[in-house]
């Protein structure tokens, strides 16, 4: 029988007393890999109390020492890179290459957290008034929490807790119940790097455990990545309880193709960006917008896309793996059926895909639609599967208007050889992350992940300088020092301005 995974509470890995257990399954075989507990009320309270107590001492640890912890941690992550990728591949179904990329993008954020001393520098101005100086200091908030999704079980936890902890906070992580083994291993390595007792807690569970974090008075900030309905719930509930919240939600990412682009480059990038990771990326390209004569490339795109084959993570020739769950597969199949019923032309249909040797896997083959309109459900909804829909417009302005009318604003890209067209596009499009001849423009950690509009709820984004601001408060100190004879102040406040 599969073992119940432990939770990290007060510096110890503890077996949960909960009788409610969630099966963690291999999406390629349905084999139960482990059981994740739904943390009890007492366990959540213990984790938060431990984090609160640890904050009192951790906040006083000098910034260079916190940076050294992150240096040791990123070194351990690199040493265990392939081991982490194997755990991740088995519980998510991602190909080994894709799993290694997931881990590496998380390591990059841990590397960035090692620069925390320079990232937390405040500002000073001498003589803001006569003999009066002002300085600002960035100080930690307290106990912070992170709620992470299934699709990047290494990268997104590493978006959150290294920077939060490097800033001087303590952290409670609630990873996805669908693939919690990778986050647990990340936490084990963090302890091995020398993290003090109570600085990081890991609890498991579902909606009830999320709500406990959102409403707990000792949690100061919540970082969330997931679906639109849950993102809205997290933001509304968290802010109603006076917490800082950054909630990354859905997406409908467009790639605009101009006729002057390199055709082979366009087709190759479209296939990879739409079907990679089985399309289960919030930055996946799910919508191709062909401008003018570029629409003539769609049949060739269909022919090459039809050659793509999913497979098990140990298969070096597999283009991508299964979807995370049977429910996820059924949802994508429903949307494919709706697309056909609404009149879109299905050029490649992967809805009944099978993989030899793995009859129970959550497989979906690559799927391509043409003749899609903005009123169709396959355009309006985030599909989150290996499905690409094609729209055709006459001009670049039409493409920009189409994208700006969509409620989401996570990512977009344009493929062209025209610098003028690219510059106009990047300026006019109302999307937070723009790629020019780059299909998935996810910024490196010294920038920030800047989704807009319906793709994000909050003010400050993940990682980079914005995350440091999110996990800190600014204290402004105005000081004046007197000689032996003090200056007597009158009732008029303008004396300080002379």
Coordinates of C-alpha atoms in Angstrom, one line a residue:
X1 CA 0.0 0.0 0.0
X2 CA 1.2 3.5 -0.8
X3 CA 2.6 5.5 2.1
X4 CA 1.2 8.7 3.4
X5 CA 3.6 11.6 2.9
X6 CA 4.6 13.6 5.9
X7 CA 4.2 17.3 6.6
X8 CA 6.9 19.7 7.7
X9 CA 5.8 21.3 10.9
X10 CA 8.1 23.1 13.5
X11 CA 11.2 21.8 11.8
X12 CA 10.1 18.1 11.8
X13 CA 8.6 15.8 9.3
X14 CA 5.4 14.6 10.9
X15 CA 2.8 12.0 10.0
X16 CA -0.6 13.6 9.8
X17 CA -3.4 12.5 12.1
X18 CA -5.9 13.2 9.4
X19 CA -8.1 10.4 8.1
X20 CA -8.8 12.2 4.9
X21 CA -6.2 11.1 2.3
X22 CA -5.8 12.1 -1.3
X23 CA -4.3 9.6 -3.8
X24 CA -1.3 10.9 -5.7
X25 CA -1.3 8.9 -9.0
X26 CA 1.1 8.4 -11.9
X27 CA -0.9 10.0 -14.8
X28 CA 0.6 7.5 -17.3
X29 CA -0.5 4.4 -15.4
X30 CA -2.9 5.4 -12.6
X31 CA -0.6 3.7 -10.1
X32 CA -1.0 5.3 -6.7
X33 CA 2.4 6.7 -5.8
X34 CA 1.6 8.1 -2.4
X35 CA -1.2 9.4 -0.2
X36 CA -1.4 13.1 0.7
X37 CA -3.1 14.0 3.9
X38 CA -5.6 16.8 4.3
X39 CA -4.0 18.7 7.2
X40 CA -6.1 19.0 10.3
X41 CA -7.0 22.2 11.9
X42 CA -4.6 21.5 14.8
X43 CA -1.7 20.8 12.3
X44 CA -2.3 24.0 10.4
X45 CA -2.4 26.0 13.7
X46 CA 0.8 24.3 14.8
X47 CA 2.5 25.1 11.5
X48 CA 1.5 28.8 11.6
X49 CA 2.4 29.1 15.3
X50 CA 5.8 27.7 14.6
X51 CA 6.4 30.0 11.7
X52 CA 5.3 33.0 13.8
X53 CA 7.7 32.1 16.6
X54 CA 10.6 31.5 14.2
X55 CA 10.0 34.9 12.6
X56 CA 11.0 36.7 15.8
X57 CA 14.6 35.3 15.5
X58 CA 14.8 34.8 11.7
X59 CA 14.1 38.5 11.0
X60 CA 17.2 39.4 13.1
X61 CA 19.5 37.2 11.1
X62 CA 21.9 39.4 9.1
X63 CA 21.1 39.7 5.4
X64 CA 24.4 38.2 4.3
X65 CA 23.7 35.1 6.4
X66 CA 20.3 34.7 4.8
X67 CA 22.0 35.1 1.4
X68 CA 24.5 32.3 2.3
X69 CA 21.6 30.0 3.1
X70 CA 20.3 30.6 -0.4
X71 CA 23.8 29.9 -1.9
X72 CA 24.0 26.6 -0.1
X73 CA 20.4 25.8 -1.1
X74 CA 20.9 26.5 -4.8
X75 CA 24.1 24.4 -4.7
X76 CA 22.1 21.4 -3.3
X77 CA 19.3 21.9 -5.9
X78 CA 21.9 21.7 -8.6
X79 CA 23.5 18.5 -7.1
X80 CA 20.1 16.9 -7.0
X81 CA 18.8 18.3 -10.2
X82 CA 18.2 15.0 -12.0
X83 CA 16.8 13.3 -8.9
X84 CA 14.2 16.1 -8.6
X85 CA 13.4 15.8 -12.3
X86 CA 12.7 12.1 -12.0
X87 CA 10.4 12.6 -9.0
X88 CA 8.6 15.4 -10.9
X89 CA 8.4 13.4 -14.2
X90 CA 6.8 10.4 -12.4
X91 CA 4.1 12.4 -10.6
X92 CA 3.3 14.8 -13.4
X93 CA 3.9 12.7 -16.5
X94 CA 6.2 15.4 -18.0
X95 CA 9.0 14.2 -20.2
X96 CA 12.4 14.0 -18.5
X97 CA 13.7 16.9 -20.5
X98 CA 10.6 19.0 -19.6
X99 CA 10.9 18.0 -16.0
X100 CA 14.6 19.1 -15.9
X101 CA 13.5 22.5 -17.3
X102 CA 10.9 22.8 -14.6
X103 CA 13.5 22.2 -11.9
X104 CA 16.1 24.5 -13.5
X105 CA 13.8 27.5 -13.8
X106 CA 13.2 27.2 -10.1
X107 CA 16.9 27.0 -9.4
X108 CA 17.3 30.3 -11.2
X109 CA 15.0 32.0 -8.7
X110 CA 16.9 30.4 -5.7
X111 CA 20.1 31.8 -7.3
X112 CA 18.5 35.2 -7.5
X113 CA 17.5 35.0 -3.8
X114 CA 21.2 34.8 -3.0
X115 CA 21.4 38.4 -4.2
X116 CA 19.0 39.5 -1.4
X117 CA 21.4 42.0 0.2
X118 CA 21.4 44.3 -2.9
X119 CA 17.7 43.6 -3.6
X120 CA 16.7 44.9 -0.1
X121 CA 18.6 48.1 -0.3
X122 CA 16.5 51.1 0.7
X123 CA 16.9 54.8 -0.2
X124 CA 18.4 57.8 1.5
X125 CA 18.4 61.5 1.0
X126 CA 20.6 63.8 3.0
X127 CA 19.4 67.3 4.0
X128 CA 15.8 66.9 3.0
X129 CA 15.5 70.0 5.2
X130 CA 18.2 71.8 7.1
X131 CA 20.2 69.1 9.0
X132 CA 17.4 66.6 8.5
X133 CA 18.0 63.3 6.7
X134 CA 15.5 60.7 5.5
X135 CA 16.1 57.0 4.8
X136 CA 13.8 54.1 3.9
X137 CA 14.3 50.5 5.1
X138 CA 12.8 47.4 3.7
X139 CA 11.7 45.1 6.5
X140 CA 10.0 41.6 6.4
X141 CA 6.3 41.2 6.9
X142 CA 6.0 38.1 9.1
X143 CA 4.4 34.8 8.2
X144 CA 3.7 34.4 4.5
X145 CA 2.1 31.5 2.6
X146 CA 2.2 30.0 -0.9
X147 CA -0.4 27.9 -2.7
X148 CA 1.0 26.3 -5.8
X149 CA -0.4 24.4 -8.8
X150 CA 0.2 21.0 -10.3
X151 CA 1.8 22.0 -13.5
X152 CA 5.1 23.3 -12.2
X153 CA 5.7 21.6 -8.8
X154 CA 9.4 22.6 -8.6
X155 CA 9.5 26.0 -10.3
X156 CA 6.5 27.7 -8.7
X157 CA 7.3 26.8 -5.1
X158 CA 10.8 28.0 -5.8
X159 CA 9.2 31.3 -7.1
X160 CA 7.9 31.8 -3.6
X161 CA 9.6 30.6 -0.5
X162 CA 13.3 31.3 -1.3
X163 CA 12.7 35.0 -1.9
X164 CA 10.1 35.4 0.9
X165 CA 12.5 33.7 3.4
X166 CA 15.6 35.6 2.1
X167 CA 13.7 38.8 2.8
X168 CA 13.4 37.7 6.5
X169 CA 9.9 36.2 6.5
X170 CA 8.9 32.7 7.5
X171 CA 6.8 30.7 5.1
X172 CA 3.9 28.1 5.0
X173 CA 3.8 26.2 1.7
X174 CA 0.6 24.4 0.6
X175 CA 1.5 22.6 -2.7
X176 CA -0.9 21.0 -5.1
X177 CA -2.4 17.8 -3.8
X178 CA -1.9 16.2 -7.3
X179 CA 1.9 16.2 -7.1
X180 CA 3.2 17.0 -3.6
X181 CA 6.3 14.7 -3.7
X182 CA 8.5 17.2 -5.6
X183 CA 7.7 20.1 -3.1
X184 CA 8.4 17.8 -0.2
X185 CA 11.8 16.9 -1.6
X186 CA 12.5 20.7 -2.2
X187 CA 11.8 21.3 1.5
X188 CA 14.1 18.4 2.6
X189 CA 16.9 19.9 0.7
X190 CA 16.2 23.3 2.2
X191 CA 16.6 21.8 5.7
X192 CA 19.8 20.1 4.5
X193 CA 21.1 23.5 3.4
X194 CA 20.8 24.7 7.0
X195 CA 17.4 26.4 7.2
X196 CA 16.5 27.0 10.9
X197 CA 13.7 25.3 12.6
X198 CA 10.3 26.8 11.7
X199 CA 11.4 29.0 8.9
X200 CA 9.6 26.8 6.3
X201 CA 6.5 24.7 7.0
X202 CA 4.8 22.4 4.4
X203 CA 1.2 21.3 4.9
X204 CA -1.0 19.3 2.4
X205 CA -4.6 19.3 1.5
X206 CA -7.3 20.9 -0.7
X207 CA -9.7 23.8 -0.6
X208 CA -10.4 23.6 3.1
X209 CA -6.7 24.0 3.9
X210 CA -6.3 26.9 1.5
X211 CA -9.2 28.7 3.1
X212 CA -7.6 28.2 6.5
X213 CA -4.5 30.0 5.3
X214 CA -6.5 32.7 3.6
X215 CA -8.5 33.6 6.8
X216 CA -5.8 33.0 9.5
X217 CA -5.0 36.3 11.3
X218 CA -1.3 35.5 11.6
X219 CA -0.7 35.1 7.8
X220 CA 0.4 38.4 6.3
X221 CA 0.7 37.6 2.6
X222 CA -0.5 35.0 0.2
X223 CA 1.0 34.0 -3.1
X224 CA -1.1 31.8 -5.4
X225 CA -0.9 30.3 -8.9
X226 CA -3.8 28.4 -10.4
X227 CA -7.1 28.6 -12.2
X228 CA -9.4 31.7 -12.6
X229 CA -12.2 30.7 -10.2
X230 CA -9.8 29.8 -7.4
X231 CA -7.6 32.8 -8.1
X232 CA -10.6 35.1 -7.8
X233 CA -11.6 33.3 -4.5
X234 CA -8.0 33.6 -3.1
X235 CA -7.8 37.3 -4.0
X236 CA -11.2 38.2 -2.6
X237 CA -11.0 36.2 0.5
X238 CA -7.4 37.1 1.3
X239 CA -7.8 40.8 0.8
X240 CA -11.1 40.7 2.8
X241 CA -9.0 39.4 5.6
X242 CA -6.5 42.3 5.2
X243 CA -3.7 40.2 3.6
X244 CA -1.4 41.1 0.7
X245 CA -2.3 38.8 -2.2
X246 CA -0.8 38.0 -5.6
X247 CA -3.0 35.6 -7.5
X248 CA -1.9 34.3 -10.9
X249 CA -4.9 32.9 -12.8
X250 CA -5.9 31.9 -16.3
X251 CA -4.6 32.8 -19.7
X252 CA -5.3 32.7 -23.4
X253 CA -2.0 33.4 -25.1
X254 CA -1.9 34.5 -28.7
X255 CA 0.9 34.2 -31.2
X256 CA 0.6 36.6 -34.2
X257 CA 2.2 35.4 -37.4
X258 CA 3.0 38.0 -40.1
X259 CA 3.6 36.8 -43.7
X260 CA 7.2 38.0 -43.6
X261 CA 8.1 35.6 -40.8
X262 CA 10.3 32.5 -41.2
X263 CA 7.8 29.8 -42.0
X264 CA 9.8 26.9 -40.6
X265 CA 10.6 28.8 -37.5
X266 CA 6.9 29.7 -37.0
X267 CA 5.7 26.1 -37.4
X268 CA 8.3 24.6 -35.2
X269 CA 7.7 27.2 -32.4
X270 CA 3.9 26.9 -32.6
X271 CA 4.0 23.1 -32.2
X272 CA 6.4 23.3 -29.3
X273 CA 4.6 26.2 -27.5
X274 CA 1.2 24.7 -27.9
X275 CA 1.8 21.0 -27.1
X276 CA 4.9 21.1 -24.8
X277 CA 4.0 19.8 -21.3
X278 CA 0.7 18.6 -22.9
X279 CA -0.3 22.2 -23.1
X280 CA -0.5 22.5 -19.3
X281 CA 1.4 25.8 -19.1
X282 CA -0.1 29.1 -18.2
X283 CA 2.2 30.6 -20.8
X284 CA 1.4 28.0 -23.5
X285 CA 0.5 29.3 -26.9
X286 CA -3.1 28.1 -27.4
X287 CA -4.1 30.6 -30.1
X288 CA -2.4 31.3 -33.4
X289 CA -3.4 34.4 -35.3
X290 CA -2.4 34.2 -38.9
X291 CA -2.3 37.6 -40.7
X292 CA -2.9 37.8 -44.4
X293 CA -1.0 35.4 -46.6
X294 CA 0.5 33.6 -43.6
X295 CA -2.8 31.6 -43.4
X296 CA -1.5 29.5 -46.3
X297 CA 0.9 27.8 -43.8
X298 CA -1.9 26.2 -41.8
X299 CA -2.0 23.0 -43.9
X300 CA 1.7 22.5 -43.4
X301 CA 1.3 23.2 -39.7
X302 CA -1.4 20.5 -39.5
X303 CA 0.8 18.0 -41.3
X304 CA 3.7 18.4 -38.9
X305 CA 1.5 18.6 -35.9
X306 CA -0.1 15.3 -36.8
X307 CA 3.4 13.6 -36.5
X308 CA 3.7 14.5 -32.8
X309 CA 3.4 11.6 -30.4
X310 CA 2.9 11.7 -26.6
X311 CA 4.5 9.1 -24.4
X312 CA 5.9 8.0 -21.1
X313 CA 8.6 10.1 -19.4
X314 CA 11.2 7.4 -19.8
X315 CA 10.6 7.4 -23.6
X316 CA 13.3 9.7 -25.1
X317 CA 11.3 10.1 -28.3
X318 CA 8.1 11.3 -26.6
X319 CA 7.1 14.8 -27.5
X320 CA 5.1 15.3 -24.3
X321 CA 3.4 13.3 -21.6
X322 CA -0.2 12.7 -20.3
X323 CA -2.5 15.2 -18.8
X324 CA -2.4 15.3 -15.0
X325 CA -5.7 13.6 -14.3
X326 CA -8.7 11.9 -15.9
X327 CA -10.8 14.9 -15.0
X328 CA -8.4 17.2 -16.9
X329 CA -8.5 14.9 -19.9
X330 CA -12.3 14.8 -19.9
X331 CA -12.5 18.6 -19.8
X332 CA -10.2 19.0 -22.8
X333 CA -12.2 16.3 -24.7
X334 CA -15.4 18.2 -23.9
X335 CA -13.9 21.4 -25.4
X336 CA -12.7 19.6 -28.5
X337 CA -16.2 18.2 -29.0
X338 CA -17.7 21.7 -28.5
X339 CA -15.3 23.1 -31.0
X340 CA -16.5 20.6 -33.6
X341 CA -20.2 21.2 -32.8
X342 CA -19.7 25.0 -33.0
X343 CA -18.4 24.7 -36.6
X344 CA -14.7 24.9 -36.2
X345 CA -12.7 22.7 -38.6
X346 CA -10.7 20.1 -36.8
X347 CA -7.6 19.5 -38.9
X348 CA -5.9 17.2 -36.4
X349 CA -7.9 15.3 -33.8
X350 CA -6.1 13.8 -30.8
X351 CA -9.1 13.3 -28.6
X352 CA -9.0 9.5 -28.8
X353 CA -5.2 9.1 -28.6
X354 CA -3.7 5.9 -27.1
X355 CA -0.1 5.0 -26.2
X356 CA 1.1 1.5 -26.6
X357 CA 1.9 -0.1 -23.3
X358 CA 0.1 2.5 -21.3
X359 CA -3.7 1.9 -21.8
X360 CA -4.7 3.7 -18.7
X361 CA -2.8 6.9 -19.2
X362 CA -4.4 10.3 -19.5
X363 CA -3.4 10.7 -23.2
X364 CA -4.5 13.3 -25.7
X365 CA -2.9 13.7 -29.1
X366 CA -2.1 17.0 -30.7
X367 CA -5.3 18.8 -31.8
X368 CA -5.6 21.6 -34.3
X369 CA -8.6 23.7 -35.2
X370 CA -9.1 26.2 -38.1
X371 CA -12.0 28.5 -38.7
X372 CA -12.3 29.5 -35.0
X373 CA -14.2 32.6 -34.0
X374 CA -14.0 34.6 -30.7
X375 CA -17.5 33.4 -29.8
X376 CA -16.6 29.8 -29.7
X377 CA -16.0 28.1 -26.3
X378 CA -12.6 26.8 -27.5
X379 CA -11.5 30.4 -27.9
X380 CA -13.3 31.8 -24.8
X381 CA -12.1 29.1 -22.3
X382 CA -8.5 28.2 -21.4
X383 CA -8.2 24.7 -22.7
X384 CA -5.0 23.6 -20.9
X385 CA -4.3 20.7 -23.2
X386 CA -2.3 20.0 -26.4
X387 CA -4.8 22.0 -28.5
X388 CA -4.0 24.8 -30.9
X389 CA -6.7 27.0 -32.4
X390 CA -6.1 29.1 -35.5
X391 CA -7.8 32.5 -36.3
X392 CA -7.2 34.4 -39.5
X393 CA -7.2 38.2 -39.8
X394 CA -6.3 40.6 -42.6
X395 CA -4.0 43.1 -40.8
X396 CA -1.7 43.4 -37.8
X397 CA -4.2 46.0 -36.4
X398 CA -6.9 43.3 -36.5
X399 CA -4.7 41.0 -34.6
X400 CA -3.9 43.6 -31.9
X401 CA -7.6 44.4 -31.6
X402 CA -8.5 40.7 -31.2
X403 CA -5.9 40.2 -28.4
X404 CA -6.9 43.4 -26.6
X405 CA -10.5 42.3 -26.6
X406 CA -9.7 39.1 -24.8
X407 CA -10.1 39.2 -21.0
X408 CA -6.7 37.6 -20.4
X409 CA -3.3 39.3 -20.6
X410 CA -0.7 36.8 -19.5
X411 CA 1.5 36.4 -22.6
X412 CA 1.7 37.0 -26.3
X413 CA 4.2 36.9 -29.1
X414 CA 4.7 38.0 -32.7
X415 CA 6.8 36.4 -35.4
X416 CA 8.0 38.8 -38.0
X417 CA 11.2 40.2 -39.7
X418 CA 9.9 43.7 -39.4
X419 CA 11.3 45.8 -36.6
X420 CA 8.7 48.4 -37.1
X421 CA 5.8 45.9 -36.9
X422 CA 7.3 44.3 -33.8
X423 CA 7.8 47.6 -32.0
X424 CA 4.2 48.7 -32.8
X425 CA 2.9 45.4 -31.5
X426 CA 4.9 45.4 -28.3
X427 CA 3.7 49.0 -27.6
X428 CA 0.0 48.6 -28.5
X429 CA -0.8 45.1 -27.2
X430 CA -2.4 45.1 -23.7
X431 CA -0.6 42.0 -22.4
X432 CA 2.0 41.9 -19.7
X433 CA 4.6 39.6 -21.3
X434 CA 5.5 40.0 -24.9
X435 CA 7.8 37.8 -27.1
X436 CA 9.3 38.9 -30.4
X437 CA 10.2 35.8 -32.3
X438 CA 10.1 34.1 -28.9
X439 CA 7.0 32.0 -28.4
X440 CA 6.9 31.7 -24.6
X441 CA 8.4 34.9 -23.1
X442 CA 8.8 34.0 -19.5
X443 CA 11.2 36.5 -17.9
X444 CA 14.3 35.4 -16.0
X445 CA 14.2 35.9 -12.3
X446 CA 15.9 39.3 -12.2
X447 CA 12.7 40.6 -14.0
X448 CA 9.2 39.7 -12.8
X449 CA 6.4 37.5 -14.1
X450 CA 4.1 40.3 -15.2
X451 CA 0.7 38.9 -16.4
X452 CA -2.0 41.6 -16.8
X453 CA -5.8 42.0 -16.7
X454 CA -7.8 38.8 -16.0
X455 CA -4.6 36.7 -15.7
X456 CA -3.6 38.4 -12.4
X457 CA -5.2 39.7 -9.3
X458 CA -3.0 42.0 -7.1
X459 CA -0.5 44.7 -7.5
X460 CA 3.0 43.1 -7.2
X461 CA 4.1 40.1 -9.3
X462 CA 6.2 37.0 -8.7
X463 CA 10.0 37.0 -8.4
X464 CA 12.3 39.8 -9.3
X465 CA 12.2 43.2 -7.7
X466 CA 8.4 43.1 -7.4
X467 CA 8.4 40.0 -5.3
X468 CA 10.9 41.6 -2.9
X469 CA 8.5 44.5 -2.6
X470 CA 5.6 42.1 -2.1
X471 CA 7.3 40.3 0.8
X472 CA 8.6 43.4 2.6
X473 CA 7.3 46.6 4.1
X474 CA 9.0 50.0 3.8
X475 CA 9.8 51.9 6.9
X476 CA 10.8 55.6 6.4
X477 CA 13.0 57.2 9.0
X478 CA 13.5 61.0 9.2
X479 CA 16.2 62.0 11.6
X480 CA 17.8 65.1 13.1
X481 CA 20.7 65.4 15.5
X482 CA 21.4 68.4 17.7
X483 CA 24.5 69.9 19.0
X484 CA 24.8 70.8 22.7
X485 CA 22.3 73.6 22.3
X486 CA 19.0 72.2 21.0
X487 CA 16.9 74.2 18.6
X488 CA 13.5 74.9 20.1
X489 CA 10.6 74.1 17.6
X490 CA 7.5 76.2 17.4
X491 CA 4.0 75.2 16.6
X492 CA 4.5 75.8 12.9
X493 CA 5.5 72.6 11.1
X494 CA 7.1 74.6 8.3
X495 CA 10.2 75.2 10.5
X496 CA 11.6 71.9 9.1
X497 CA 11.4 73.2 5.6
X498 CA 13.6 76.3 6.1

